Amino acid sequence: MTPSLDDLRVDARSGVGPPSVLQNGSVTTLRQTWILARNDLRQELRELELLITSVFFTVVILALYAVSFAEMSKSAQPKAVPGMLWIALAFVGALTLTRVFEREREADTFGALLAAPVNRVAMYGAKFSVTLAVLCVCAAVLVPGLLLVFPSSGVEGWSALEMLATVLLGCAGFAAVGTLFAAGLAHGGGKNVLLSVVLYPLTTPVLMMSLVATQRVLQAHPGAWDILAKIAAVDVILLIVGGALFESVLVGGAARGSGGGDSSTGAGGARAPRTGEVGPDMLGDDVR
Amino acid sequence: MSASIIPCELRSVVKSFGRTAVLRGVSLALDAGQITGLSGINGAGKTTLFRILAGLEDADSGELVFGASGEVGLREGVREQVAFVTHAPQLYPLLSARENLQLFADLRSARGCETMPAREALMTVGLEAVSDQAVRTFSRGMAQRVVLARAIAARPSLLLLDEPFTALDTEGQELVLRVLLEAKERGASVLLSSHDLARLREVSDRVVRLHAGRLESPREPTGHEGAEGVKARLPESSATTRG
Amino acid sequence: MNPTIPTLTKAPPTADQGAAPAAAEDGYEAVTGLDKETVALKRTYEAEVEAKVASDYSHIVWAYGILWSLFCGFAIVLLVRGSRQQRDLQALRRELERRGEQAVDGP
Amino acid sequence: MSALLRSFGRPGVLLFAALVTFPYALQRVFLHTPIESEMGTAQKIFYFHLPMAWGLMLFAMISGVAAALQLLRRSERAEDVAKAAGEVCALLGIGALMSGAIWGDATWGTPWTGDARLVTTALLELVFIAYLIVAKFGGPMAGRLAAALAVFGALDVPIIYYSVKIWKTTHPKAQVVQSLPPEMWASLWPCLFAILACSFALFELRLRQERVERRLDEAWLALSAGDAAPAEHTALSGRSA
């Protein structure tokens, strides 16, 4: 009637076993992350839609700043400009995150990826990297633009390298939180408005730290690297938690570990079946 | 390389959204070399059942058991061997057909899974001529073929087809049937849903009906169930399309 | 830090500053008491303290009032939700009874 | 009395305890605690303000941990706990912020300063208001999204505090709360107890409702299952009789 399981194994899974290094989970995850990120970049290069909209939005904000704060005194600039930078990046970030996942939602390609043998952490990592890349491009427009419009915001001799690190680390923290929630909202058909509701309260701490770091960098303050290291630590925490929760938020209970089955935690596995008789008395003394 | 995930079994899977029950304890065993037809009216929960099987959604309770070893849940090792074709083509519109396929092939090869080359898979579905065109220029039917090619390329042990005939012309429908038979001969298990009960009976080894969240056997027994019948009638008979 | 209550800008003079020069010249002892300036200063003090205490009390009343009305508000929300659940439960009971009758009557 | 208490259950007992402690706490605060020299009588607000702020942190932690369990262990019990704690958290946060603003108005003449504690509390409160919003409007995955939000919210507590502190160093301002003399601490404890007892009572009531809601959903679901399979009608109604 049916072929034996051994036959099947050969038939269905023809080919030789993979090189042992590929079975290493983290290498696989990294490779898949790269493949997914490359896929996003390839699409982006076709139309540049994401980049054009995000950069244009950035320029608009910059122009608004220039118009609104043209009269700003020189002494106020060092305090105000870092704030402008991070507020702009927070807005552009929300826009970018929405768009990055909108693209997956349009043809439900997100579903195809979830059904494919792709590590969820790789999906998280890829979207995170793409968002971070777009944000960095926007920052590359914003930072010189702001310094041009508000020339007194920094002292002579601030370090561009430190600035780069600040922008990178700050945006990374923002994207680490944002990717998780944007993915959740995109996959669950949630309303995009909620992204801003979620994102800003949660990312304010990291943005505040980045703001302080930016101030210090622009003032050539010696404590800049100190705070940058702390932002990096926070980024790592946010990334780990974001990656760990990604599967649970998107598809439900995460299947941890390999092999065997802890039936209480498996995806598509089981919680205890709901038993309980139907009837008012089943509500017991919980009803007041 | 992991062991085959077939037979696959759903054990009293329950799924509800709020107070709307969708699946009320669905148990279904999918055996090797077997095509299972899934019928049911709109909203009967077919798509939810597919989504649970493909790991896109989790059940409220119940188990998914894969393979002889009885692995519970849809881990990546299991997903390697599952291919899911939905009625909406899940393709990146900006990318070409080949790139779409290549993406998934790359993702699989990162895990060390064998995948049919994109060109070959596209040839199977008759799209090699347009393989470098962006998918957004394709018609629904062509896109559906690309999705089929993606499913073929994975050489899945469990092939899930949710309304695969949608938007396909006669030739395309025959193509689906060829894919089904090929998978069956390979020893894979196929779960197939369609509104077209007659066709479902024609191609499937058995048909189950999802009604009000439960699986039932179809009301009237059909004359042409069983592997022999399917083989005899395909693919020529599939040319008679309905609707 | 910037209190709204008027503050004394100069230190209050001590009582003997005003009283001392008037003493003992014509055999009369000056009444030791408070000169007008001191009294006025004292009154200002008292008024200030009173204003501060009154303002503090009104703030306390507001704060405590808001705190406990928040708790009460939440309790009311809970009550409303509880009664909604009760209604839901009644509906469930009625539905079960209806079905029970149907089952007795036969489908 | 004890029968009455038992009929109310634990929340009833807690509420009763809070009700008894409150007058005691009040008389301690107003009659047996010296008036703070710098801030005057208005400092009495502090005795209920601080417990609320602490309660906010406590329930944020409870909600965050429960939400993590909800996500990782797929526990429905944890989900209920996270939800109830999230609501109480938002409530306590509003209380702490409003009483803080009133206190600030009385002592500093301004309801809001950029003080680290204030900003921390305000941010945490925003997180949990966002939690309630997502739980309500989040669509089919609302529960899981909100849970992730709570996890990040709880995780953010130290980060928020730290970030606000370093942010503050660029705008330095005087310390607000000095170390308290022991008699003030002594008056603080009954207040803390009253507030926490009340919060836990409300939390538990909310938790029960959450569970009842779940059971009601299940009962309706089972009932609608009865529609599908006529054979089960009698069984269902038989049980209810």
mmCIF file with all atom_site columns, N, CA and C in Angstrom, chain A residues 278-281 283 287-288, chain C residues 78-79 82 86 89 93 96:
data_model
loop_
_atom_site.group_PDB
_atom_site.id
_atom_site.type_symbol
_atom_site.label_atom_id
_atom_site.label_alt_id
_atom_site.label_comp_id
_atom_site.label_asym_id
_atom_site.label_entity_id
_atom_site.label_seq_id
_atom_site.pdbx_PDB_ins_code
_atom_site.Cartn_x
_atom_site.Cartn_y
_atom_site.Cartn_z
_atom_site.occupancy
_atom_site.B_iso_or_equiv
_atom_site.pdbx_formal_charge
_atom_site.auth_seq_id
_atom_site.auth_comp_id
_atom_site.auth_asym_id
_atom_site.auth_atom_id
_atom_site.pdbx_PDB_model_num
ATOM 1  N N  . VAL A 1 278 ? -20.372 22.118 30.684 1.00 0.00 ? 278 VAL A N  1
ATOM 2  C CA . VAL A 1 278 ? -21.046 23.349 30.349 1.00 0.00 ? 278 VAL A CA 1
ATOM 3  C C  . VAL A 1 278 ? -22.214 23.503 31.283 1.00 0.00 ? 278 VAL A C  1
ATOM 4  N N  . GLY A 1 279 ? -22.282 24.616 31.892 1.00 0.00 ? 279 GLY A N  1
ATOM 5  C CA . GLY A 1 279 ? -23.397 24.855 32.786 1.00 0.00 ? 279 GLY A CA 1
ATOM 6  C C  . GLY A 1 279 ? -23.017 25.941 33.745 1.00 0.00 ? 279 GLY A C  1
ATOM 7  N N  . PRO A 1 280 ? -23.986 26.561 34.316 1.00 0.00 ? 280 PRO A N  1
ATOM 8  C CA . PRO A 1 280 ? -23.696 27.699 35.187 1.00 0.00 ? 280 PRO A CA 1
ATOM 9  C C  . PRO A 1 280 ? -22.793 27.320 36.351 1.00 0.00 ? 280 PRO A C  1
ATOM 10 N N  . ASP A 1 281 ? -22.967 26.093 36.843 1.00 0.00 ? 281 ASP A N  1
ATOM 11 C CA . ASP A 1 281 ? -22.196 25.735 38.024 1.00 0.00 ? 281 ASP A CA 1
ATOM 12 C C  . ASP A 1 281 ? -20.706 25.633 37.732 1.00 0.00 ? 281 ASP A C  1
ATOM 13 N N  . LEU A 1 283 ? -18.986 27.746 36.527 1.00 0.00 ? 283 LEU A N  1
ATOM 14 C CA . LEU A 1 283 ? -18.348 29.022 36.817 1.00 0.00 ? 283 LEU A CA 1
ATOM 15 C C  . LEU A 1 283 ? -17.981 29.122 38.276 1.00 0.00 ? 283 LEU A C  1
ATOM 16 N N  . VAL A 1 287 ? -17.863 33.569 40.222 1.00 0.00 ? 287 VAL A N  1
ATOM 17 C CA . VAL A 1 287 ? -18.879 34.580 39.936 1.00 0.00 ? 287 VAL A CA 1
ATOM 18 C C  . VAL A 1 287 ? -19.319 35.202 41.244 1.00 0.00 ? 287 VAL A C  1
ATOM 19 N N  . ARG A 1 288 ? -19.242 36.485 41.283 1.00 0.00 ? 288 ARG A N  1
ATOM 20 C CA . ARG A 1 288 ? -19.602 37.131 42.529 1.00 0.00 ? 288 ARG A CA 1
ATOM 21 C C  . ARG A 1 288 ? -21.101 37.276 42.623 1.00 0.00 ? 288 ARG A C  1
ATOM 22 N N  . LEU C 2 78  ? -15.147 47.817 37.739 1.00 0.00 ? 78  LEU C N  1
ATOM 23 C CA . LEU C 2 78  ? -15.203 46.372 38.018 1.00 0.00 ? 78  LEU C CA 1
ATOM 24 C C  . LEU C 2 78  ? -16.647 45.925 38.233 1.00 0.00 ? 78  LEU C C  1
ATOM 25 N N  . LEU C 2 79  ? -17.392 46.752 38.971 1.00 0.00 ? 79  LEU C N  1
ATOM 26 C CA . LEU C 2 79  ? -18.789 46.391 39.236 1.00 0.00 ? 79  LEU C CA 1
ATOM 27 C C  . LEU C 2 79  ? -19.574 46.307 37.942 1.00 0.00 ? 79  LEU C C  1
ATOM 28 N N  . GLY C 2 82  ? -18.642 43.294 36.173 1.00 0.00 ? 82  GLY C N  1
ATOM 29 C CA . GLY C 2 82  ? -19.197 42.139 36.866 1.00 0.00 ? 82  GLY C CA 1
ATOM 30 C C  . GLY C 2 82  ? -20.662 41.952 36.541 1.00 0.00 ? 82  GLY C C  1
ATOM 31 N N  . GLN C 2 86  ? -22.649 38.948 34.785 1.00 0.00 ? 86  GLN C N  1
ATOM 32 C CA . GLN C 2 86  ? -23.832 38.304 35.356 1.00 0.00 ? 86  GLN C CA 1
ATOM 33 C C  . GLN C 2 86  ? -24.931 38.167 34.312 1.00 0.00 ? 86  GLN C C  1
ATOM 34 N N  . LEU C 2 89  ? -24.114 35.518 31.984 1.00 0.00 ? 89  LEU C N  1
ATOM 35 C CA . LEU C 2 89  ? -24.340 34.221 32.611 1.00 0.00 ? 89  LEU C CA 1
ATOM 36 C C  . LEU C 2 89  ? -25.822 33.865 32.591 1.00 0.00 ? 89  LEU C C  1
ATOM 37 N N  . ARG C 2 93  ? -27.634 30.684 30.996 1.00 0.00 ? 93  ARG C N  1
ATOM 38 C CA . ARG C 2 93  ? -28.551 29.792 31.703 1.00 0.00 ? 93  ARG C CA 1
ATOM 39 C C  . ARG C 2 93  ? -29.840 29.619 30.924 1.00 0.00 ? 93  ARG C C  1
ATOM 40 N N  . LEU C 2 96  ? -29.416 27.434 28.005 1.00 0.00 ? 96  LEU C N  1
ATOM 41 C CA . LEU C 2 96  ? -29.319 26.027 28.389 1.00 0.00 ? 96  LEU C CA 1
ATOM 42 C C  . LEU C 2 96  ? -30.692 25.465 28.717 1.00 0.00 ? 96  LEU C C  1
#
